[in-house]
Amino acid sequence: MMGRRHIRAFLNNAQNFRLYIADQSIDAFKKIETEFSEKERESLVLINPDQIESIKEKIDGAVIATSAENRFSILDRLVKTGIKNFLIEKPVEQSLAGFYNSVELLKKNNAKAFVNFNKRAFDCYEELTGIIASAP
């Protein structure tokens, strides 16, 4: 399921939009019903992943917040439906080869992706990078 923080971030955005949430798990949809108010759920459309093809014209971008082992297959499927903008949870892939496959897929289809890892800009991470680089 799309991470609840992602849903909350979209709901806190002042723009009026529809957020389509695709998941195969009924439990994921039950959690949404209990964790979000009726007013918040008015902006949410819960769908099965098989329905994505039928609504692709309505989709401006996708957030892929799943376990890493199936991210490439999801990205591949969404890119092939014509979606061009992605936010992908970290890690993008579990291997460097998998990462390069994702990059090539995006390039080939003129799609863009951002990885949700904002901590790399924190001073402590920059300091840690220096410490690791200078380690024997």
CSV table of N, CA, C and O in Angstrom, one decimal:
chain,number,residue,atom,x,y,z
A,1,MET,N,0.8,-1.2,0.0
A,1,MET,CA,0.0,0.0,0.0
A,1,MET,C,0.9,1.2,0.0
A,1,MET,O,1.9,1.3,0.6
A,2,MET,N,0.4,2.2,-0.6
A,2,MET,CA,1.1,3.5,-0.6
A,2,MET,C,1.2,3.9,0.8
A,2,MET,O,0.3,3.8,1.6
A,3,GLY,N,2.4,4.4,1.2
A,3,GLY,CA,2.6,4.7,2.6
A,3,GLY,C,1.7,5.8,3.1
A,3,GLY,O,1.3,6.7,2.4
A,4,ARG,N,1.2,5.6,4.3
A,4,ARG,CA,0.3,6.5,4.9
A,4,ARG,C,0.8,7.9,5.0
A,4,ARG,O,0.1,8.9,4.9
A,5,ARG,N,2.2,8.1,5.2
A,5,ARG,CA,2.7,9.4,5.2
A,5,ARG,C,2.6,10.1,3.8
A,5,ARG,O,2.4,11.3,3.7
A,6,HIS,N,2.7,9.3,2.8
A,6,HIS,CA,2.5,9.8,1.4
A,6,HIS,C,1.1,10.3,1.2
A,6,HIS,O,0.8,11.4,0.7
A,7,ILE,N,0.1,9.5,1.7
A,7,ILE,CA,-1.3,9.9,1.6
A,7,ILE,C,-1.5,11.1,2.3
A,7,ILE,O,-2.1,12.1,1.9
A,8,ARG,N,-1.0,11.2,3.6
A,8,ARG,CA,-1.2,12.4,4.4
A,8,ARG,C,-0.6,13.6,3.8
A,8,ARG,O,-1.2,14.7,3.8
A,9,ALA,N,0.6,13.5,3.2
A,9,ALA,CA,1.2,14.6,2.5
A,9,ALA,C,0.4,15.1,1.4
A,9,ALA,O,0.2,16.4,1.2
A,10,PHE,N,-0.2,14.2,0.6
A,10,PHE,CA,-1.1,14.7,-0.5
A,10,PHE,C,-2.3,15.3,0.0
A,10,PHE,O,-2.8,16.3,-0.5
A,11,LEU,N,-2.9,14.8,1.1
A,11,LEU,CA,-4.1,15.3,1.7
A,11,LEU,C,-3.9,16.7,2.3
A,11,LEU,O,-4.8,17.6,2.3
A,12,ASN,N,-2.7,17.0,2.8
A,12,ASN,CA,-2.3,18.3,3.3
A,12,ASN,C,-2.0,19.3,2.3
A,12,ASN,O,-1.9,20.5,2.6
A,13,ASN,N,-1.9,18.9,1.0
A,13,ASN,CA,-1.6,19.8,-0.1
A,13,ASN,C,-2.9,20.6,-0.3
A,13,ASN,O,-4.0,20.1,-0.3
A,14,ALA,N,-2.8,21.9,-0.6
A,14,ALA,CA,-3.9,22.8,-0.8
A,14,ALA,C,-4.6,22.5,-2.1
A,14,ALA,O,-5.7,23.0,-2.3
A,15,GLN,N,-4.0,21.8,-3.0
A,15,GLN,CA,-4.6,21.6,-4.4
A,15,GLN,C,-5.7,20.6,-4.3
A,15,GLN,O,-5.7,19.7,-3.5
A,16,ASN,N,-6.7,20.8,-5.2
A,16,ASN,CA,-7.8,19.8,-5.3
A,16,ASN,C,-7.4,18.7,-6.3
A,16,ASN,O,-7.1,19.0,-7.4
A,17,PHE,N,-7.5,17.5,-5.9
A,17,PHE,CA,-7.1,16.4,-6.7
A,17,PHE,C,-7.7,15.1,-6.3
A,17,PHE,O,-8.4,15.0,-5.2
A,18,ARG,N,-7.5,14.1,-7.1
A,18,ARG,CA,-8.0,12.7,-6.8
A,18,ARG,C,-6.7,11.9,-6.6
A,18,ARG,O,-5.8,12.0,-7.4
A,19,LEU,N,-6.6,11.2,-5.5
A,19,LEU,CA,-5.5,10.3,-5.3
A,19,LEU,C,-6.0,8.8,-5.4
A,19,LEU,O,-6.8,8.4,-4.7
A,20,TYR,N,-5.5,8.2,-6.5
A,20,TYR,CA,-5.8,6.8,-6.7
A,20,TYR,C,-4.8,5.9,-6.0
A,20,TYR,O,-3.6,6.0,-6.2
A,21,ILE,N,-5.3,5.0,-5.2
A,21,ILE,CA,-4.5,4.1,-4.4
A,21,ILE,C,-4.7,2.7,-4.8
A,21,ILE,O,-5.8,2.2,-4.7
A,22,ALA,N,-3.7,2.1,-5.4
A,22,ALA,CA,-3.8,0.8,-5.9
A,22,ALA,C,-3.1,-0.2,-4.9
A,22,ALA,O,-2.0,0.0,-4.5
A,23,ASP,N,-3.8,-1.2,-4.6
A,23,ASP,CA,-3.3,-2.3,-3.7
A,23,ASP,C,-4.1,-3.5,-3.9
A,23,ASP,O,-5.3,-3.4,-4.1
A,24,GLN,N,-3.5,-4.7,-3.7
A,24,GLN,CA,-4.2,-5.9,-3.8
A,24,GLN,C,-4.8,-6.4,-2.4
A,24,GLN,O,-5.5,-7.3,-2.3
A,25,SER,N,-4.4,-5.7,-1.4
A,25,SER,CA,-4.7,-6.1,0.0
A,25,SER,C,-6.0,-5.4,0.5
A,25,SER,O,-6.0,-4.2,0.6
A,26,ILE,N,-6.9,-6.2,0.8
A,26,ILE,CA,-8.2,-5.6,1.4
A,26,ILE,C,-7.8,-5.0,2.8
A,26,ILE,O,-8.4,-4.0,3.2
A,27,ASP,N,-6.9,-5.6,3.5
A,27,ASP,CA,-6.4,-5.0,4.8
A,27,ASP,C,-5.9,-3.6,4.6
A,27,ASP,O,-6.1,-2.8,5.5
A,28,ALA,N,-5.2,-3.3,3.6
A,28,ALA,CA,-4.7,-2.0,3.3
A,28,ALA,C,-5.8,-1.0,3.2
A,28,ALA,O,-5.8,0.1,3.7
A,29,PHE,N,-6.8,-1.4,2.5
A,29,PHE,CA,-8.0,-0.5,2.3
A,29,PHE,C,-8.8,-0.3,3.6
A,29,PHE,O,-9.3,0.8,3.9
A,30,LYS,N,-8.8,-1.3,4.4
A,30,LYS,CA,-9.5,-1.2,5.7
A,30,LYS,C,-8.7,-0.2,6.6
A,30,LYS,O,-9.3,0.5,7.4
A,31,LYS,N,-7.4,-0.3,6.6
A,31,LYS,CA,-6.6,0.7,7.4
A,31,LYS,C,-6.9,2.1,6.9
A,31,LYS,O,-7.0,3.0,7.8
A,32,ILE,N,-7.0,2.3,5.6
A,32,ILE,CA,-7.3,3.7,5.2
A,32,ILE,C,-8.7,4.1,5.7
A,32,ILE,O,-8.8,5.3,6.1
A,33,GLU,N,-9.6,3.3,5.7
A,33,GLU,CA,-11.0,3.6,6.3
A,33,GLU,C,-10.9,4.0,7.7
A,33,GLU,O,-11.7,4.8,8.2
A,34,THR,N,-10.0,3.4,8.5
A,34,THR,CA,-10.0,3.6,9.9
A,34,THR,C,-9.0,4.8,10.3
A,34,THR,O,-9.2,5.5,11.3
A,35,GLU,N,-8.0,5.0,9.4
A,35,GLU,CA,-7.0,6.1,9.7
A,35,GLU,C,-7.3,7.4,9.2
A,35,GLU,O,-6.7,8.4,9.5
A,36,PHE,N,-8.2,7.5,8.2
A,36,PHE,CA,-8.5,8.8,7.5
A,36,PHE,C,-10.0,9.1,7.7
A,36,PHE,O,-10.8,8.2,7.6
A,37,SER,N,-10.2,10.4,7.9
A,37,SER,CA,-11.6,10.8,8.1
A,37,SER,C,-12.4,10.7,6.9
A,37,SER,O,-11.9,10.5,5.7
A,38,GLU,N,-13.7,10.7,7.0
A,38,GLU,CA,-14.6,10.6,5.8
A,38,GLU,C,-14.3,11.8,4.9
A,38,GLU,O,-14.3,11.6,3.7
A,39,LYS,N,-14.1,13.0,5.4
A,39,LYS,CA,-13.8,14.1,4.6
A,39,LYS,C,-12.5,13.9,3.8
A,39,LYS,O,-12.4,14.2,2.6
A,40,GLU,N,-11.4,13.3,4.5
A,40,GLU,CA,-10.2,13.0,3.8
A,40,GLU,C,-10.4,12.0,2.7
A,40,GLU,O,-9.8,12.1,1.6
A,41,ARG,N,-11.2,11.0,3.0
A,41,ARG,CA,-11.4,9.9,2.0
A,41,ARG,C,-12.1,10.3,0.8
A,41,ARG,O,-12.1,9.6,-0.2
A,42,GLU,N,-12.7,11.5,0.8
A,42,GLU,CA,-13.4,12.0,-0.4
A,42,GLU,C,-12.4,12.2,-1.5
A,42,GLU,O,-12.8,12.2,-2.7
A,43,SER,N,-11.2,12.5,-1.2
A,43,SER,CA,-10.1,12.7,-2.3
A,43,SER,C,-9.5,11.4,-2.7
A,43,SER,O,-8.6,11.4,-3.6
A,44,LEU,N,-9.8,10.3,-2.0
A,44,LEU,CA,-9.1,9.0,-2.3
A,44,LEU,C,-10.0,8.1,-3.1
A,44,LEU,O,-11.2,8.0,-2.9
A,45,VAL,N,-9.4,7.4,-4.1
A,45,VAL,CA,-10.1,6.4,-4.9
A,45,VAL,C,-9.3,5.1,-4.7
A,45,VAL,O,-8.1,5.0,-5.1
A,46,LEU,N,-9.9,4.1,-4.1
A,46,LEU,CA,-9.2,2.8,-3.9
A,46,LEU,C,-9.4,1.9,-5.0
A,46,LEU,O,-10.6,1.6,-5.4
A,47,ILE,N,-8.4,1.4,-5.6
A,47,ILE,CA,-8.5,0.5,-6.8
A,47,ILE,C,-7.6,-0.7,-6.7
A,47,ILE,O,-6.6,-0.7,-5.9
A,48,ASN,N,-7.9,-1.7,-7.5
A,48,ASN,CA,-7.1,-2.8,-7.7
A,48,ASN,C,-6.0,-2.5,-8.7
A,48,ASN,O,-6.3,-1.8,-9.7
A,49,PRO,N,-4.8,-3.0,-8.6
A,49,PRO,CA,-3.8,-2.6,-9.6
A,49,PRO,C,-4.2,-2.9,-11.0
A,49,PRO,O,-3.7,-2.3,-12.0
A,50,ASP,N,-5.0,-3.9,-11.2
A,50,ASP,CA,-5.5,-4.3,-12.6
A,50,ASP,C,-6.3,-3.1,-13.2
A,50,ASP,O,-6.5,-3.1,-14.4
A,51,GLN,N,-6.8,-2.2,-12.4
A,51,GLN,CA,-7.6,-1.1,-12.9
A,51,GLN,C,-6.8,0.1,-13.5
A,51,GLN,O,-7.3,1.0,-14.1
A,52,ILE,N,-5.5,0.1,-13.2
A,52,ILE,CA,-4.7,1.2,-13.6
A,52,ILE,C,-4.7,1.5,-15.1
A,52,ILE,O,-4.9,2.7,-15.5
A,53,GLU,N,-4.7,0.5,-15.9
A,53,GLU,CA,-4.7,0.7,-17.4
A,53,GLU,C,-6.0,1.5,-17.8
A,53,GLU,O,-5.9,2.3,-18.6
A,54,SER,N,-7.1,1.2,-17.1
A,54,SER,CA,-8.4,1.8,-17.5
A,54,SER,C,-8.5,3.3,-17.1
A,54,SER,O,-9.3,4.0,-17.6
A,55,ILE,N,-7.6,3.7,-16.2
A,55,ILE,CA,-7.7,5.1,-15.7
A,55,ILE,C,-6.4,5.9,-16.0
A,55,ILE,O,-6.2,7.0,-15.5
A,56,LYS,N,-5.5,5.4,-16.8
A,56,LYS,CA,-4.2,5.9,-17.0
A,56,LYS,C,-4.2,7.4,-17.4
A,56,LYS,O,-3.3,8.2,-17.1
A,57,GLU,N,-5.2,7.8,-18.2
A,57,GLU,CA,-5.3,9.2,-18.6
A,57,GLU,C,-5.5,10.2,-17.4
A,57,GLU,O,-5.2,11.4,-17.5
A,58,LYS,N,-6.0,9.7,-16.3
A,58,LYS,CA,-6.2,10.5,-15.1
A,58,LYS,C,-5.0,10.6,-14.2
A,58,LYS,O,-5.0,11.3,-13.2
A,59,ILE,N,-3.9,9.8,-14.5
A,59,ILE,CA,-2.8,9.7,-13.6
A,59,ILE,C,-1.6,10.6,-14.1
A,59,ILE,O,-1.1,10.5,-15.2
A,60,ASP,N,-1.3,11.6,-13.2
A,60,ASP,CA,-0.1,12.5,-13.5
A,60,ASP,C,1.2,12.0,-13.0
A,60,ASP,O,2.2,12.3,-13.5
A,61,GLY,N,1.1,11.1,-12.0
A,61,GLY,CA,2.4,10.6,-11.4
A,61,GLY,C,2.0,9.5,-10.5
A,61,GLY,O,0.8,9.2,-10.2
A,62,ALA,N,3.0,8.7,-10.1
A,62,ALA,CA,2.8,7.6,-9.2
A,62,ALA,C,3.9,7.6,-8.1
A,62,ALA,O,5.0,8.0,-8.3
A,63,VAL,N,3.4,7.2,-6.9
A,63,VAL,CA,4.3,6.9,-5.8
A,63,VAL,C,4.4,5.4,-5.6
A,63,VAL,O,3.4,4.7,-5.5
A,64,ILE,N,5.7,4.9,-5.6
A,64,ILE,CA,5.9,3.5,-5.5
A,64,ILE,C,6.5,3.3,-4.1
A,64,ILE,O,7.6,3.6,-3.8
A,65,ALA,N,5.6,2.9,-3.2
A,65,ALA,CA,6.0,2.7,-1.8
A,65,ALA,C,5.7,1.2,-1.4
A,65,ALA,O,4.7,1.0,-0.7
A,66,THR,N,6.5,0.3,-1.9
A,66,THR,CA,6.3,-1.1,-1.7
A,66,THR,C,7.6,-1.7,-1.2
A,66,THR,O,8.6,-1.0,-1.0
A,67,SER,N,7.6,-3.0,-0.9
A,67,SER,CA,8.9,-3.6,-0.6
A,67,SER,C,9.8,-3.6,-1.8
A,67,SER,O,9.3,-3.6,-3.0
A,68,ALA,N,11.1,-3.5,-1.6
A,68,ALA,CA,12.0,-3.3,-2.7
A,68,ALA,C,12.0,-4.4,-3.7
A,68,ALA,O,12.3,-4.2,-4.9
A,69,GLU,N,11.7,-5.6,-3.3
A,69,GLU,CA,11.9,-6.8,-4.2
A,69,GLU,C,11.0,-6.7,-5.4
A,69,GLU,O,11.2,-7.3,-6.4
A,70,ASN,N,9.9,-6.0,-5.4
A,70,ASN,CA,9.0,-6.0,-6.5
A,70,ASN,C,8.8,-4.6,-7.1
A,70,ASN,O,8.0,-4.4,-8.0
A,71,ARG,N,9.7,-3.7,-6.8
A,71,ARG,CA,9.6,-2.3,-7.3
A,71,ARG,C,9.8,-2.2,-8.8
A,71,ARG,O,9.1,-1.5,-9.5
A,72,PHE,N,10.8,-3.0,-9.3
A,72,PHE,CA,11.0,-2.9,-10.8
A,72,PHE,C,9.8,-3.3,-11.6
A,72,PHE,O,9.4,-2.7,-12.6
A,73,SER,N,9.2,-4.4,-11.2
A,73,SER,CA,8.0,-4.9,-12.0
A,73,SER,C,6.9,-3.9,-11.9
A,73,SER,O,6.2,-3.7,-12.9
A,74,ILE,N,6.7,-3.2,-10.8
A,74,ILE,CA,5.7,-2.2,-10.7
A,74,ILE,C,6.0,-1.0,-11.5
A,74,ILE,O,5.2,-0.5,-12.3
A,75,LEU,N,7.3,-0.6,-11.4
A,75,LEU,CA,7.7,0.6,-12.2
A,75,LEU,C,7.6,0.3,-13.7
A,75,LEU,O,7.1,1.1,-14.5
A,76,ASP,N,8.0,-0.9,-14.1
A,76,ASP,CA,7.9,-1.3,-15.5
A,76,ASP,C,6.4,-1.3,-16.0
A,76,ASP,O,6.1,-0.8,-17.1
A,77,ARG,N,5.6,-1.9,-15.2
A,77,ARG,CA,4.1,-1.9,-15.6
A,77,ARG,C,3.6,-0.5,-15.7
A,77,ARG,O,2.8,-0.2,-16.6
A,78,LEU,N,3.9,0.4,-14.7
A,78,LEU,CA,3.4,1.8,-14.8
A,78,LEU,C,4.0,2.6,-15.9
A,78,LEU,O,3.2,3.3,-16.6
A,79,VAL,N,5.2,2.4,-16.2
A,79,VAL,CA,5.9,3.1,-17.3
A,79,VAL,C,5.2,2.7,-18.6
A,79,VAL,O,4.9,3.5,-19.5
A,80,LYS,N,4.9,1.4,-18.7
A,80,LYS,CA,4.3,0.9,-20.0
A,80,LYS,C,2.9,1.4,-20.2
A,80,LYS,O,2.4,1.4,-21.3
A,81,THR,N,2.2,1.9,-19.1
A,81,THR,CA,0.9,2.4,-19.2
A,81,THR,C,1.0,3.9,-19.6
A,81,THR,O,0.0,4.5,-19.9
A,82,GLY,N,2.2,4.5,-19.6
A,82,GLY,CA,2.4,5.9,-20.1
A,82,GLY,C,2.6,6.9,-18.9
A,82,GLY,O,2.7,8.1,-19.2
A,83,ILE,N,2.7,6.4,-17.7
A,83,ILE,CA,2.9,7.3,-16.6
A,83,ILE,C,4.4,7.8,-16.7
A,83,ILE,O,5.3,7.0,-16.9
A,84,LYS,N,4.6,9.1,-16.5
A,84,LYS,CA,5.9,9.7,-16.7
A,84,LYS,C,6.6,10.2,-15.5
A,84,LYS,O,7.8,10.6,-15.5
A,85,ASN,N,5.9,10.3,-14.3
A,85,ASN,CA,6.5,10.9,-13.1
A,85,ASN,C,6.3,10.0,-11.9
A,85,ASN,O,5.2,9.5,-11.7
A,86,PHE,N,7.4,9.8,-11.2
A,86,PHE,CA,7.4,8.8,-10.1
A,86,PHE,C,8.2,9.4,-8.9
A,86,PHE,O,9.2,10.1,-9.0
A,87,LEU,N,7.7,9.0,-7.7
A,87,LEU,CA,8.4,9.1,-6.5
A,87,LEU,C,8.6,7.7,-6.0
A,87,LEU,O,7.6,7.0,-5.8
A,88,ILE,N,9.8,7.3,-5.8
A,88,ILE,CA,10.1,5.9,-5.5
A,88,ILE,C,10.7,5.9,-4.1
A,88,ILE,O,11.6,6.6,-3.8
A,89,GLU,N,10.2,5.0,-3.2
A,89,GLU,CA,10.7,4.9,-1.9
A,89,GLU,C,12.1,4.3,-2.0
A,89,GLU,O,12.4,3.6,-2.9
A,90,LYS,N,12.9,4.6,-1.0
A,90,LYS,CA,14.2,4.0,-0.9
A,90,LYS,C,14.2,2.6,-0.3
A,90,LYS,O,13.2,2.3,0.4
A,91,PRO,N,15.1,1.7,-0.6
A,91,PRO,CA,16.0,1.8,-1.8
A,91,PRO,C,15.2,1.6,-3.1
A,91,PRO,O,14.2,0.9,-3.1
A,92,VAL,N,15.7,2.2,-4.1
A,92,VAL,CA,15.0,2.0,-5.4
A,92,VAL,C,15.0,0.5,-5.8
A,92,VAL,O,14.0,0.0,-6.2
A,93,GLU,N,16.2,-0.1,-5.6
A,93,GLU,CA,16.3,-1.5,-6.0
A,93,GLU,C,17.2,-2.2,-4.9
A,93,GLU,O,17.9,-1.5,-4.2
A,94,GLN,N,17.3,-3.5,-5.0
A,94,GLN,CA,18.2,-4.2,-4.0
A,94,GLN,C,19.6,-4.5,-4.5
A,94,GLN,O,20.4,-5.0,-3.8
A,95,SER,N,19.8,-4.2,-5.8
A,95,SER,CA,21.1,-4.4,-6.4
A,95,SER,C,21.4,-3.2,-7.3
A,95,SER,O,20.6,-2.5,-7.8
A,96,LEU,N,22.7,-3.1,-7.6
A,96,LEU,CA,23.2,-2.0,-8.5
A,96,LEU,C,22.7,-2.3,-9.9
A,96,LEU,O,22.2,-1.4,-10.6
A,97,ALA,N,22.7,-3.6,-10.3
A,97,ALA,CA,22.1,-4.0,-11.6
A,97,ALA,C,20.7,-3.6,-11.7
A,97,ALA,O,20.2,-3.1,-12.8
A,98,GLY,N,19.9,-3.9,-10.7
A,98,GLY,CA,18.5,-3.6,-10.7
A,98,GLY,C,18.3,-2.1,-10.8
A,98,GLY,O,17.4,-1.6,-11.5
A,99,PHE,N,19.1,-1.3,-10.1
A,99,PHE,CA,19.0,0.1,-10.2
A,99,PHE,C,19.3,0.6,-11.6
A,99,PHE,O,18.5,1.4,-12.1
A,100,TYR,N,20.3,0.1,-12.2
A,100,TYR,CA,20.6,0.5,-13.6
A,100,TYR,C,19.5,0.1,-14.6
A,100,TYR,O,19.2,0.8,-15.5
A,101,ASN,N,18.9,-1.0,-14.3
A,101,ASN,CA,17.7,-1.4,-15.1
A,101,ASN,C,16.6,-0.4,-15.0
A,101,ASN,O,15.9,-0.1,-16.0
A,102,SER,N,16.4,0.1,-13.8
A,102,SER,CA,15.3,1.1,-13.6
A,102,SER,C,15.7,2.4,-14.3
A,102,SER,O,14.8,3.0,-14.9
A,103,VAL,N,16.9,2.8,-14.2
A,103,VAL,CA,17.3,4.0,-14.8
A,103,VAL,C,17.2,3.9,-16.4
A,103,VAL,O,16.6,4.8,-17.0
A,104,GLU,N,17.6,2.8,-16.9
A,104,GLU,CA,17.4,2.6,-18.4
A,104,GLU,C,15.9,2.6,-18.8
A,104,GLU,O,15.6,3.2,-19.8
A,105,LEU,N,15.1,1.9,-18.0
A,105,LEU,CA,13.7,1.9,-18.3
A,105,LEU,C,13.1,3.3,-18.3
A,105,LEU,O,12.4,3.7,-19.2
A,106,LEU,N,13.5,4.1,-17.3
A,106,LEU,CA,13.0,5.5,-17.3
A,106,LEU,C,13.5,6.3,-18.4
A,106,LEU,O,12.7,7.1,-19.1
A,107,LYS,N,14.8,6.2,-18.7
A,107,LYS,CA,15.4,7.0,-19.9
A,107,LYS,C,14.7,6.6,-21.2
A,107,LYS,O,14.3,7.5,-22.0
A,108,LYS,N,14.6,5.3,-21.4
A,108,LYS,CA,14.0,4.8,-22.7
A,108,LYS,C,12.6,5.3,-22.9
A,108,LYS,O,12.1,5.5,-24.0
A,109,ASN,N,11.9,5.6,-21.8
A,109,ASN,CA,10.5,6.0,-21.9
A,109,ASN,C,10.3,7.5,-21.6
A,109,ASN,O,9.1,7.9,-21.3
A,110,ASN,N,11.4,8.2,-21.5
A,110,ASN,CA,11.3,9.6,-21.2
A,110,ASN,C,10.5,9.9,-19.9
A,110,ASN,O,9.7,10.8,-19.9
A,111,ALA,N,10.7,9.1,-18.9
A,111,ALA,CA,10.1,9.3,-17.6
A,111,ALA,C,11.0,9.8,-16.6
A,111,ALA,O,12.3,9.7,-16.7
A,112,LYS,N,10.5,10.4,-15.5
A,112,LYS,CA,11.3,11.0,-14.5
A,112,LYS,C,11.0,10.3,-13.1
A,112,LYS,O,9.8,10.0,-12.9
A,113,ALA,N,12.0,10.2,-12.3
A,113,ALA,CA,11.8,9.6,-11.0
A,113,ALA,C,12.6,10.3,-10.0
A,113,ALA,O,13.7,10.7,-10.2
A,114,PHE,N,12.1,10.4,-8.8
A,114,PHE,CA,12.8,11.0,-7.6
A,114,PHE,C,12.7,9.9,-6.5
A,114,PHE,O,11.8,9.2,-6.4
A,115,VAL,N,13.8,9.8,-5.8
A,115,VAL,CA,13.9,8.9,-4.7
A,115,VAL,C,13.6,9.6,-3.4
A,115,VAL,O,14.2,10.7,-3.1
A,116,ASN,N,12.8,9.1,-2.6
A,116,ASN,CA,12.4,9.7,-1.3
A,116,ASN,C,13.5,9.4,-0.3
A,116,ASN,O,13.5,8.4,0.5
A,117,PHE,N,14.5,10.2,-0.3
A,117,PHE,CA,15.6,10.1,0.7
A,117,PHE,C,16.2,11.5,0.9
A,117,PHE,O,17.2,11.9,0.4
A,118,ASN,N,15.5,12.3,1.7
A,118,ASN,CA,15.9,13.7,1.9
A,118,ASN,C,16.9,13.9,3.0
A,118,ASN,O,17.6,14.9,3.1
A,119,LYS,N,17.2,12.8,3.7
A,119,LYS,CA,18.2,13.0,4.8
A,119,LYS,C,19.6,13.2,4.3
A,119,LYS,O,20.5,13.6,5.0
A,120,ARG,N,19.9,12.8,3.0
A,120,ARG,CA,21.2,12.9,2.5
A,120,ARG,C,21.7,14.4,2.6
A,120,ARG,O,22.9,14.7,2.5
A,121,ALA,N,20.8,15.3,2.6
A,121,ALA,CA,21.1,16.8,2.7
A,121,ALA,C,21.4,17.2,4.1
A,121,ALA,O,21.8,18.4,4.3
A,122,PHE,N,21.1,16.4,5.1
A,122,PHE,CA,21.4,16.8,6.5
A,122,PHE,C,22.9,16.9,6.7
A,122,PHE,O,23.6,16.1,6.3
A,123,ASP,N,23.2,17.9,7.6
A,123,ASP,CA,24.7,18.1,7.9
A,123,ASP,C,25.3,16.8,8.5
A,123,ASP,O,26.4,16.5,8.2
A,124,CYS,N,24.5,16.1,9.3
A,124,CYS,CA,25.1,14.9,10.0
A,124,CYS,C,25.4,13.8,8.9
A,124,CYS,O,26.4,13.1,9.1
A,125,TYR,N,24.7,13.7,7.9
A,125,TYR,CA,24.9,12.7,6.8
A,125,TYR,C,26.2,13.1,6.0
A,125,TYR,O,27.0,12.3,5.6
A,126,GLU,N,26.3,14.4,5.8
A,126,GLU,CA,27.5,14.9,5.1
A,126,GLU,C,28.7,14.6,5.9
A,126,GLU,O,29.8,14.2,5.4
A,127,GLU,N,28.6,14.9,7.2
A,127,GLU,CA,29.7,14.6,8.1
A,127,GLU,C,30.1,13.1,8.1
A,127,GLU,O,31.3,12.7,8.1
A,128,LEU,N,29.1,12.3,8.2
A,128,LEU,CA,29.3,10.8,8.2
A,128,LEU,C,29.9,10.4,6.9
A,128,LEU,O,30.8,9.5,6.9
A,129,THR,N,29.6,11.0,5.8
A,129,THR,CA,30.2,10.6,4.5
A,129,THR,C,31.7,10.9,4.6
A,129,THR,O,32.5,10.1,4.1
A,130,GLY,N,32.0,12.1,5.1
A,130,GLY,CA,33.5,12.4,5.3
A,130,GLY,C,34.2,11.4,6.2
A,130,GLY,O,35.3,11.1,5.9
A,131,ILE,N,33.6,11.0,7.3
A,131,ILE,CA,34.2,10.1,8.2
A,131,ILE,C,34.4,8.8,7.5
A,131,ILE,O,35.5,8.2,7.6
A,132,ILE,N,33.4,8.3,6.8
A,132,ILE,CA,33.6,7.0,6.1
A,132,ILE,C,34.7,7.1,5.0
A,132,ILE,O,35.5,6.2,4.9
A,133,ALA,N,34.7,8.2,4.3
A,133,ALA,CA,35.7,8.4,3.2
A,133,ALA,C,37.1,8.4,3.8
A,133,ALA,O,38.1,7.9,3.1
A,134,SER,N,37.3,8.9,5.0
A,134,SER,CA,38.7,9.0,5.6
A,134,SER,C,39.0,7.8,6.4
A,134,SER,O,40.2,7.7,6.9
A,135,ALA,N,38.1,6.8,6.5
A,135,ALA,CA,38.4,5.6,7.3
A,135,ALA,C,39.5,4.8,6.6
A,135,ALA,O,39.5,4.7,5.4
A,136,PRO,N,40.3,4.1,7.4
A,136,PRO,CA,41.4,3.2,6.8
A,136,PRO,C,40.8,2.0,6.1
A,136,PRO,O,39.8,1.5,6.3
